mmCIF file of C-alpha atoms in Angstrom:
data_model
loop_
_atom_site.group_PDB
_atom_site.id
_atom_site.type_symbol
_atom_site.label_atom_id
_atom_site.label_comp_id
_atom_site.label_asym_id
_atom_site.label_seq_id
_atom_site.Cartn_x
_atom_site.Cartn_y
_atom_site.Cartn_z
ATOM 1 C CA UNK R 1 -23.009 -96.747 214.070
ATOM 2 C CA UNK R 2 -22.969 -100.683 212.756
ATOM 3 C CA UNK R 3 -27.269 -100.209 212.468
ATOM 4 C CA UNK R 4 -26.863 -96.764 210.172
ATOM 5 C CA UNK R 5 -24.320 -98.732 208.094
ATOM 6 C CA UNK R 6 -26.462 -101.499 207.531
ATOM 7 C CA UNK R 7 -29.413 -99.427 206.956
ATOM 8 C CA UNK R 8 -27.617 -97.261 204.589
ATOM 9 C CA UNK R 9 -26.081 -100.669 202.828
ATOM 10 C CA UNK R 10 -29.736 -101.765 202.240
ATOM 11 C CA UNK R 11 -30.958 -98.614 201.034
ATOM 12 C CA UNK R 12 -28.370 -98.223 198.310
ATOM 13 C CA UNK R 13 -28.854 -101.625 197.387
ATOM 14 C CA UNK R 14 -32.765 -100.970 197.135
ATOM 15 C CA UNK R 15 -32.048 -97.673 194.871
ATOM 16 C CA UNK R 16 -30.228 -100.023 192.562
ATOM 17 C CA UNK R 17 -32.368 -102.690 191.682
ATOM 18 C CA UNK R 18 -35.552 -100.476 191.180
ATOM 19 C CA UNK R 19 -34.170 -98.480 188.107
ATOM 20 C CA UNK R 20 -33.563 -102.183 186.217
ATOM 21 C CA UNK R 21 -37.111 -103.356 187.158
ATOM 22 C CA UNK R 22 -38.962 -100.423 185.963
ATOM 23 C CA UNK R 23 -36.847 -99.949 182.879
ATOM 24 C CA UNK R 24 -37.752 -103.778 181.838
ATOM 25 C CA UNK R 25 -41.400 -103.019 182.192
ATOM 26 C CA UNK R 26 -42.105 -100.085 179.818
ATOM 27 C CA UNK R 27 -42.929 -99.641 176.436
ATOM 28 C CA UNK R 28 -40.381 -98.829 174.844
ATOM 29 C CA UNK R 29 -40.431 -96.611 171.532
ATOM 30 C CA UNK R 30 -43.046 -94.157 172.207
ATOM 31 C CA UNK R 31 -42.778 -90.876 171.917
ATOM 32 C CA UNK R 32 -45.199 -87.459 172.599
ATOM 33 C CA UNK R 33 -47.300 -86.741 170.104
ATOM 34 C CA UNK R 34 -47.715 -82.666 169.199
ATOM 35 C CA UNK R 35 -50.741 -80.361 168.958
ATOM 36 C CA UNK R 36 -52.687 -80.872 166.334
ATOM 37 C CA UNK R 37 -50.790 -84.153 164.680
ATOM 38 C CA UNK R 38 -53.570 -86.241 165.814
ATOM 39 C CA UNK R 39 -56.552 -83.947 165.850
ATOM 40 C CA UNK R 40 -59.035 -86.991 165.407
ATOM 41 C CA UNK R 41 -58.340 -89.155 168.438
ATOM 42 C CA UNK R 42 -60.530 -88.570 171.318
ATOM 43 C CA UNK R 43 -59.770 -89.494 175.517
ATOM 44 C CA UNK R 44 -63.199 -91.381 176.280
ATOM 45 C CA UNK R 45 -63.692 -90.721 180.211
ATOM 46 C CA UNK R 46 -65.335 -92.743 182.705
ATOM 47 C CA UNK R 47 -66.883 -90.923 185.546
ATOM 48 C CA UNK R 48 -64.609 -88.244 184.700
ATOM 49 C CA UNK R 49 -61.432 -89.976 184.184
ATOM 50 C CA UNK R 50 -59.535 -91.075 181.394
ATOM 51 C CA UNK R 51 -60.755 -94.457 180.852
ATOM 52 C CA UNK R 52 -60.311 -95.577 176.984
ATOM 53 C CA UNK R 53 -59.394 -93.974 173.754
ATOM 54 C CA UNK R 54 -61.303 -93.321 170.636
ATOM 55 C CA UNK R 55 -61.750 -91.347 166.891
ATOM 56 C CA UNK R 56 -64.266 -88.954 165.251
ATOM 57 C CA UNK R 57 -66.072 -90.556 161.996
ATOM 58 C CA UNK R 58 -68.495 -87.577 161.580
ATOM 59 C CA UNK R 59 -69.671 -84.562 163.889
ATOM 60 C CA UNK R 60 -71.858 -86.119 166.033
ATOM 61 C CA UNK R 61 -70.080 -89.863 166.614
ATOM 62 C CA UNK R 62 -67.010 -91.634 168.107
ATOM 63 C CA UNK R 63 -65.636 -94.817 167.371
ATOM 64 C CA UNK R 64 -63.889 -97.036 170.059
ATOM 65 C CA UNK R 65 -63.941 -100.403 171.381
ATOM 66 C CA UNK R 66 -67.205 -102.272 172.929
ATOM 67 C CA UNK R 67 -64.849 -103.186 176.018
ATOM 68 C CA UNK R 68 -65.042 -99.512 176.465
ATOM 69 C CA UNK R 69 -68.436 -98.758 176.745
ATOM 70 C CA UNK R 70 -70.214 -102.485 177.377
ATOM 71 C CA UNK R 71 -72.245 -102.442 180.937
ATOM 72 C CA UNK R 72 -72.028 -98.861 180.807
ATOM 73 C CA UNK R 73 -74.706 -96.243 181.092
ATOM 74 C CA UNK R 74 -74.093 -92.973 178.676
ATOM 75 C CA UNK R 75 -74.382 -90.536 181.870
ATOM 76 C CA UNK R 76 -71.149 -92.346 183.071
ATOM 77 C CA UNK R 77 -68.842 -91.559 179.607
ATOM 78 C CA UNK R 78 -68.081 -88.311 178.246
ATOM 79 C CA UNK R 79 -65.756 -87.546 175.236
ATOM 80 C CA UNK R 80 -62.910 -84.901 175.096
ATOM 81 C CA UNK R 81 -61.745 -83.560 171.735
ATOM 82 C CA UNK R 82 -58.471 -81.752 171.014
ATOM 83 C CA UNK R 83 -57.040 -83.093 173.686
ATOM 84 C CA UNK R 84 -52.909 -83.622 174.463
ATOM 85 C CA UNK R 85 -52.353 -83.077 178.296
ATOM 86 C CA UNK R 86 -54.624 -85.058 180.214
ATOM 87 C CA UNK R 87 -54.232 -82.670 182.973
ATOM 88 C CA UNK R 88 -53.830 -79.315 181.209
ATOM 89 C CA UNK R 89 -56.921 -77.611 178.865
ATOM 90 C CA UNK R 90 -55.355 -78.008 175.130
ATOM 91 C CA UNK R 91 -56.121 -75.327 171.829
ATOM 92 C CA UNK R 92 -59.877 -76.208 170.443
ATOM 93 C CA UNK R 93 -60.595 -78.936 173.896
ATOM 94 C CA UNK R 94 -63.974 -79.570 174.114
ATOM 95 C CA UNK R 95 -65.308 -81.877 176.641
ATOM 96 C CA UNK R 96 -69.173 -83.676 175.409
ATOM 97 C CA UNK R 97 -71.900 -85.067 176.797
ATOM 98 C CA UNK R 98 -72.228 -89.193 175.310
ATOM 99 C CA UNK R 99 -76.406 -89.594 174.511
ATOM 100 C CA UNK R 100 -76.472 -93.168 173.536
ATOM 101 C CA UNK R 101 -73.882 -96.085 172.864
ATOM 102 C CA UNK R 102 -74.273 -98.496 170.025
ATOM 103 C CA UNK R 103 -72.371 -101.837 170.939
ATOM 104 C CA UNK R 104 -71.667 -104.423 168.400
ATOM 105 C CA UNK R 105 -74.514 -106.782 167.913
ATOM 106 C CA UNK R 106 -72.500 -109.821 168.075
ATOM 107 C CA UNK R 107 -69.620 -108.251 170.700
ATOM 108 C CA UNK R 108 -68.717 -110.877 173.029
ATOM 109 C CA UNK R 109 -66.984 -109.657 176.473
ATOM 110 C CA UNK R 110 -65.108 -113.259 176.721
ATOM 111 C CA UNK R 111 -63.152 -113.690 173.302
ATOM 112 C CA UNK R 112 -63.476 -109.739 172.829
ATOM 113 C CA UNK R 113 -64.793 -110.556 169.247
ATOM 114 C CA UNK R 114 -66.744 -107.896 167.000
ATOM 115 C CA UNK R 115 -65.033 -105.154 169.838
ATOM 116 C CA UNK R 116 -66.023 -102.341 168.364
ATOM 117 C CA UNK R 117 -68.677 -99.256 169.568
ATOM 118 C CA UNK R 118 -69.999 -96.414 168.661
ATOM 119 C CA UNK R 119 -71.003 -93.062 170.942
ATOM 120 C CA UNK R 120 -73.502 -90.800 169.960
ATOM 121 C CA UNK R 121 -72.717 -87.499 171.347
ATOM 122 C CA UNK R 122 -75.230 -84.875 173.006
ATOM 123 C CA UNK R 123 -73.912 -81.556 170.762
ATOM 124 C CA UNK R 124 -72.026 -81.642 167.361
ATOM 125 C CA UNK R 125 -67.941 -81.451 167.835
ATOM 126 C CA UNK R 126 -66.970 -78.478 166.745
ATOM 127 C CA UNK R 127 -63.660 -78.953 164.159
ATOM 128 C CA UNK R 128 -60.799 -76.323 164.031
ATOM 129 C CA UNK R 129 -57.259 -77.064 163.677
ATOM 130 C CA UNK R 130 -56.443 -79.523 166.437
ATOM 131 C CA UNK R 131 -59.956 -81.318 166.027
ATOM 132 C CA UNK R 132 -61.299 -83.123 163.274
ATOM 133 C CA UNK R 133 -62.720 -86.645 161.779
ATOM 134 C CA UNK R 134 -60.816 -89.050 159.790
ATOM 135 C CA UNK R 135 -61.409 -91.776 157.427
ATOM 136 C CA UNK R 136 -61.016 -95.624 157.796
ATOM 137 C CA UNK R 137 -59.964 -98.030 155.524
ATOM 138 C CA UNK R 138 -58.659 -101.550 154.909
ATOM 139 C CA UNK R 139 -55.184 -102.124 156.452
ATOM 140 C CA UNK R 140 -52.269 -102.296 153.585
ATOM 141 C CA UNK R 141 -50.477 -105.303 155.050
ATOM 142 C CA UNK R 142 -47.743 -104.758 152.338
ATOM 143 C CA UNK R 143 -46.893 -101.744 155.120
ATOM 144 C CA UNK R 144 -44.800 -103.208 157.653
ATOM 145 C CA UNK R 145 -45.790 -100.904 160.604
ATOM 146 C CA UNK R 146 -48.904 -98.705 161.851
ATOM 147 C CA UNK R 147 -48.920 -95.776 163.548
ATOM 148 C CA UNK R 148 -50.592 -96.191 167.103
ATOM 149 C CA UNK R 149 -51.960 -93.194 169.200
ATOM 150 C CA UNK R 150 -53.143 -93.115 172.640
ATOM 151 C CA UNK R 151 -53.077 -92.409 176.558
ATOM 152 C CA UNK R 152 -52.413 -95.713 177.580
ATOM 153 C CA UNK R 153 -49.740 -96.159 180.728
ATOM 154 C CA UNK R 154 -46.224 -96.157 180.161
ATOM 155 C CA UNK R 155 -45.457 -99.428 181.964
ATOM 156 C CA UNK R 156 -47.186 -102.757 182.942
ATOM 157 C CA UNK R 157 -50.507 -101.563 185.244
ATOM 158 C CA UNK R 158 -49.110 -98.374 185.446
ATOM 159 C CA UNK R 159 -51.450 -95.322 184.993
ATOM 160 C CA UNK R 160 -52.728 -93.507 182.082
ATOM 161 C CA UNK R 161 -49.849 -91.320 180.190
ATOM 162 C CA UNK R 162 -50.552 -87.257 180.750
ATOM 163 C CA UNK R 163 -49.485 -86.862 177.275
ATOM 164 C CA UNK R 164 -50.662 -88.111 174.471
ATOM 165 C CA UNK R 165 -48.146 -90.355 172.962
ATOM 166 C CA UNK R 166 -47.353 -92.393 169.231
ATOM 167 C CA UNK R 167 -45.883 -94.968 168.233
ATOM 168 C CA UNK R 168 -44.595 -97.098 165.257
ATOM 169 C CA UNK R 169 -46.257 -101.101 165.583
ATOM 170 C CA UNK R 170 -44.849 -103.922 163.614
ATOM 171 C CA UNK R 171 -47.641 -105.592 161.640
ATOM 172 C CA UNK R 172 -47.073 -109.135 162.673
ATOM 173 C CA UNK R 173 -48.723 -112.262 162.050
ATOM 174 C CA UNK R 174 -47.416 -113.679 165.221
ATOM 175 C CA UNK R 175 -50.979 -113.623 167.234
ATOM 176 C CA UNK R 176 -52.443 -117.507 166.325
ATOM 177 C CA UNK R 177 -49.339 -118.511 168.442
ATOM 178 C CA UNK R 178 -50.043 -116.982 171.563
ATOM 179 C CA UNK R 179 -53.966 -116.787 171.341
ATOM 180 C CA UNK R 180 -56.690 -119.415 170.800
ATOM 181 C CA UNK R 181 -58.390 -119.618 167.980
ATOM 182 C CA UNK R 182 -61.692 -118.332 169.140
ATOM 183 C CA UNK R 183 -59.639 -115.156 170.672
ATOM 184 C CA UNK R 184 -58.000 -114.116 167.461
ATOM 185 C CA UNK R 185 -60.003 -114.064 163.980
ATOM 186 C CA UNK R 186 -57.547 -112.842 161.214
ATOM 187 C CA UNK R 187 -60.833 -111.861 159.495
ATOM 188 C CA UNK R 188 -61.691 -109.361 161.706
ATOM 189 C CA UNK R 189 -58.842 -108.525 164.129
ATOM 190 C CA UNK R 190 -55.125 -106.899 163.168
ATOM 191 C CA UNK R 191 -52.082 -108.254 165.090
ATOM 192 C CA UNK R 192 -49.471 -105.439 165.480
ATOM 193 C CA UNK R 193 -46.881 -105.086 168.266
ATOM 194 C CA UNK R 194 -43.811 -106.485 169.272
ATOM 195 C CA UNK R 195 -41.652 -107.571 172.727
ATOM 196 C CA UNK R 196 -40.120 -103.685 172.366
ATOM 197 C CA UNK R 197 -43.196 -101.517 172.011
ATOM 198 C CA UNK R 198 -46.971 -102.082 172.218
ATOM 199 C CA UNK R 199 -50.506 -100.734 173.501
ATOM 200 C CA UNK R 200 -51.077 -100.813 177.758
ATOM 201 C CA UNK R 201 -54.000 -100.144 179.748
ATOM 202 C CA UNK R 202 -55.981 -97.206 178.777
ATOM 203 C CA UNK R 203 -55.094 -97.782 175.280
ATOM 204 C CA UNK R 204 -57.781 -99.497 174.554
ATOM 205 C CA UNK R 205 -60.078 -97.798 171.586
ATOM 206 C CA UNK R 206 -57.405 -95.594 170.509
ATOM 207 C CA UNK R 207 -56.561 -96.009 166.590
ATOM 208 C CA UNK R 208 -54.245 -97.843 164.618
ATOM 209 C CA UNK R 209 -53.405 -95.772 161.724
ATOM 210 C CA UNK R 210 -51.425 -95.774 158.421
ATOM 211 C CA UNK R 211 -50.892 -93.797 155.599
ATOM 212 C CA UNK R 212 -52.877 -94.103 153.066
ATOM 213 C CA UNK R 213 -52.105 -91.299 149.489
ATOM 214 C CA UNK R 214 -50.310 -88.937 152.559
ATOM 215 C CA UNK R 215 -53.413 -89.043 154.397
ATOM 216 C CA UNK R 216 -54.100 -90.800 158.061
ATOM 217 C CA UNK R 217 -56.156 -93.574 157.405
ATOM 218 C CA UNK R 218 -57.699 -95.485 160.738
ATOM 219 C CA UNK R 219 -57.437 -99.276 160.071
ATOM 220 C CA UNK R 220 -57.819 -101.109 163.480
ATOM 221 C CA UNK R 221 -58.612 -100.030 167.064
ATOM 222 C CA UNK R 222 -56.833 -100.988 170.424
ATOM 223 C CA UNK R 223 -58.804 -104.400 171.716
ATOM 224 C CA UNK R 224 -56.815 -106.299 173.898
ATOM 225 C CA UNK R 225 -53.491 -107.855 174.919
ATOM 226 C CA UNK R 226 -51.867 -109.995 177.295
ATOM 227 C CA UNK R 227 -49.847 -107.250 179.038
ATOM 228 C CA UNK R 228 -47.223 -104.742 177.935
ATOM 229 C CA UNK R 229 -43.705 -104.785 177.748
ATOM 230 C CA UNK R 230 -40.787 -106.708 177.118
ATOM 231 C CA UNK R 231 -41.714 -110.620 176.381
ATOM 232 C CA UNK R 232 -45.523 -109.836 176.036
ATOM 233 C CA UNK R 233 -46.942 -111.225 172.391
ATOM 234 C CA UNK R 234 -48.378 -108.661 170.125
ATOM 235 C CA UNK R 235 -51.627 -106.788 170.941
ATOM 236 C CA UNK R 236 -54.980 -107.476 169.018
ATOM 237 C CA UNK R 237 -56.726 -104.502 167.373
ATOM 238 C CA UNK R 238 -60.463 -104.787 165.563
ATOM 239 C CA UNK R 239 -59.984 -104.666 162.153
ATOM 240 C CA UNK R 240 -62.553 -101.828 160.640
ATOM 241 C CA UNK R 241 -63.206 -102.342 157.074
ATOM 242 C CA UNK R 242 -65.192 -105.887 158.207
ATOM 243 C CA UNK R 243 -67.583 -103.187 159.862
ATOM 244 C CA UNK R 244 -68.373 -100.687 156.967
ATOM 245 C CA UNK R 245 -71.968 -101.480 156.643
ATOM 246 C CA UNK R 246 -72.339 -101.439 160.788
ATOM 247 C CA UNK R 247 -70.989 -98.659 161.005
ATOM 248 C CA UNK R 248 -72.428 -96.849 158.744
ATOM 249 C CA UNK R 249 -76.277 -98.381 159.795
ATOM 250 C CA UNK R 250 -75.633 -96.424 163.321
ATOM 251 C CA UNK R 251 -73.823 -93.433 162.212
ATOM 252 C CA UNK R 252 -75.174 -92.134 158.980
ATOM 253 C CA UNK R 253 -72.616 -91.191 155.708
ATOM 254 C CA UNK R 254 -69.249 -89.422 157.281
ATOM 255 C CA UNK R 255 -68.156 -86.923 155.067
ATOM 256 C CA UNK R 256 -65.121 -87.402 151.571
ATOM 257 C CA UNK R 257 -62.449 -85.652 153.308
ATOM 258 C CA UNK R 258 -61.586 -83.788 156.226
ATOM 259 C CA UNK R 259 -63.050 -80.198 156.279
ATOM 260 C CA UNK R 260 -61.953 -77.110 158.649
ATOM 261 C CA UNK R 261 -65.838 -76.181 158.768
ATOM 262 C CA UNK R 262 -68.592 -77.256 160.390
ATOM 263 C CA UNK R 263 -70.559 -78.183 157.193
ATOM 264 C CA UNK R 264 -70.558 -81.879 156.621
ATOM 265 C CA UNK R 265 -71.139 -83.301 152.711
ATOM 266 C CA UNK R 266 -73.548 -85.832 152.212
ATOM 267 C CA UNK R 267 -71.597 -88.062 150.028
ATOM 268 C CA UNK R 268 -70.169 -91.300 151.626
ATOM 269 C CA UNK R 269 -66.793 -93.037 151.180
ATOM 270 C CA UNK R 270 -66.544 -95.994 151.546
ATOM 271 C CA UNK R 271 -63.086 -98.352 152.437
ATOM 272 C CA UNK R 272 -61.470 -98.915 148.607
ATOM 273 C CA UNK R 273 -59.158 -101.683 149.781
ATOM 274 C CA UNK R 274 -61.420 -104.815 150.000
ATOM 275 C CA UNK R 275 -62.023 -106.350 153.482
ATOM 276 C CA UNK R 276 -62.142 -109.750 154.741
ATOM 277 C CA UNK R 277 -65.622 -111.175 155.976
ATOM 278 C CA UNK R 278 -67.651 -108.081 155.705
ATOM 279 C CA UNK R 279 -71.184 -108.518 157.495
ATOM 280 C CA UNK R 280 -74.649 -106.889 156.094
ATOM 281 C CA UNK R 281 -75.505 -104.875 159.036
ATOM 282 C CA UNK R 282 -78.799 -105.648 160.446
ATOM 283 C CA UNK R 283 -81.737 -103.271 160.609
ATOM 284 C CA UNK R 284 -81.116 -99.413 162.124
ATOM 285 C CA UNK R 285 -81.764 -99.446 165.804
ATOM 286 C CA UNK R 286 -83.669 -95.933 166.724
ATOM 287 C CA UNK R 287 -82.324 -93.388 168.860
ATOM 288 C CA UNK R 288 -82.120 -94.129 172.865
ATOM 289 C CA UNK R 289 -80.365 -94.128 175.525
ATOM 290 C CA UNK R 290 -78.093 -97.255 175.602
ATOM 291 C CA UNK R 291 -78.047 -100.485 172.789
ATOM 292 C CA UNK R 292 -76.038 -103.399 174.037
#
């Protein structure tokens, strides 16, 4: 009788202290995001699984980070549009083939600097109502917050989220304190996040978006933090405008606005706000299987 009392003393006590543990660990903030609110993010998935995040620009190419996709083969990656339930088939899913990956020239795997790539896919997306592209632009800084989208887990090295979930990030200018200066270039990287609320694992690649005339504007995508959750410093993001010309060498013109058919203008916009540092892009690579 003593031994079930002490093993039901211990058990209670266990119970107890696990709640206060994994409460202190998760982001906290987030919410689900619903059908359609976010039809231009994209779940990038390694060897089937949900592995990084990412965002149309055109039909035929994603954007997401180089950390993604670096050391990977395109047979490995596919890209699923329209997605919300990372175990359920969504409205207008459509899962595609990656042909080639475009990695930054000048990415470096270390420092995480110029983290940016771009996916080539096998067929066209097809756009409807819960999938489409979306422009990118210079971040307004006079906006205190951005609006971050993603899979990522839901607590320190915890697993990817089922649901697709948002977030409001504090624009901060807190990152030269806890990173080196050849981790974090304020020329070409955002610092957003806060000890409350930030990106996890999976996250990475997935947008950082404002609004820009009442229209989502990309401005930065996911690159890398020191962990997630309460007393963690502010995440890093790749800041997009810098890569205009890049981006734009690789993937061709992406279209003025957003369009519900599959017919894609020619013309070309280009980020209005002006950008820090931006880099002539070098020659156009031709069409393969994998650039790094």
């Amino acid at each position: 009788m003593e031994t079930m009392s002490l093993l039901l003393l211990c058990f209670i006590v266990g119970v107890k202290s696990v709640p206060i543990d994994f409460g202190n660990q998760r982001i906290m903030g987030g919410i689900q995001a619903s059908s359609g609110e976010f039809p231009y993010v994209v779940s990038v998935t390694y060897n089937d699984q949900h592995h990084c995040g990412g965002f149309i620009y055109n039909l035929q190419w994603v954007i997401t980070a180089a950390s993604c996709a670096y050391g990977k083969y395109p047979s490995e990656l596919k890209v699923t549009v329209g997605q919300l339930s990372l175990n359920n088939v969504d409205p207008g899913e459509e899962i595609i083939f990656v042909f080639s990956i475009r990695t930054h020239h000048a990415y470096d795997p270390v420092t995480k600097s110029n983290d940016i790539a771009m996916l080539e896919l096998a067929t066209p997306i097809t756009i409807g109502p819960n999938v489409n592209w979306v422009m990118y632009d210079e971040i307004d800084e006079s906006v205190p917050y951005g609006t971050f989208v993603g899979w990522g887990a839901t607590q320190n090295e915890g697993l990817p989220s089922l649901k697709l979930r948002k977030a409001n990030l504090a624009i901060s200018t807190n990152c030269p304190t806890y990173y080196p200066s050849n981790d974090f270039n304020y020329n070409t990287m955002i610092c957003a996040g806060d000890a409350n609320i930030g990106p996890c694992a999976y996250d990475e690649g997935s947008p950082l978006v404002q609004k820009i005339s009442n229209q989502d504007v990309v401005v930065g995508i996911m690159s890398k933090n020191q962990g997630c959750g309460p007393n963690f410093p502010p995440s890093v993001f790749t800041r997009l405008s810098v890569f205009y010309s890049w981006i734009q060498n690789q993937a061709g013109v992406q279209p003025t606005r957003p369009t519900t058919t599959a017919t894609v203008p020619t013309t070309i916009t280009a980020p209005t706000a002006p950008c820090f540092n931006c880099e002539t892009a070098p020659p156009v690579q031709q069409p393969g299987i994998l650039y790094q």
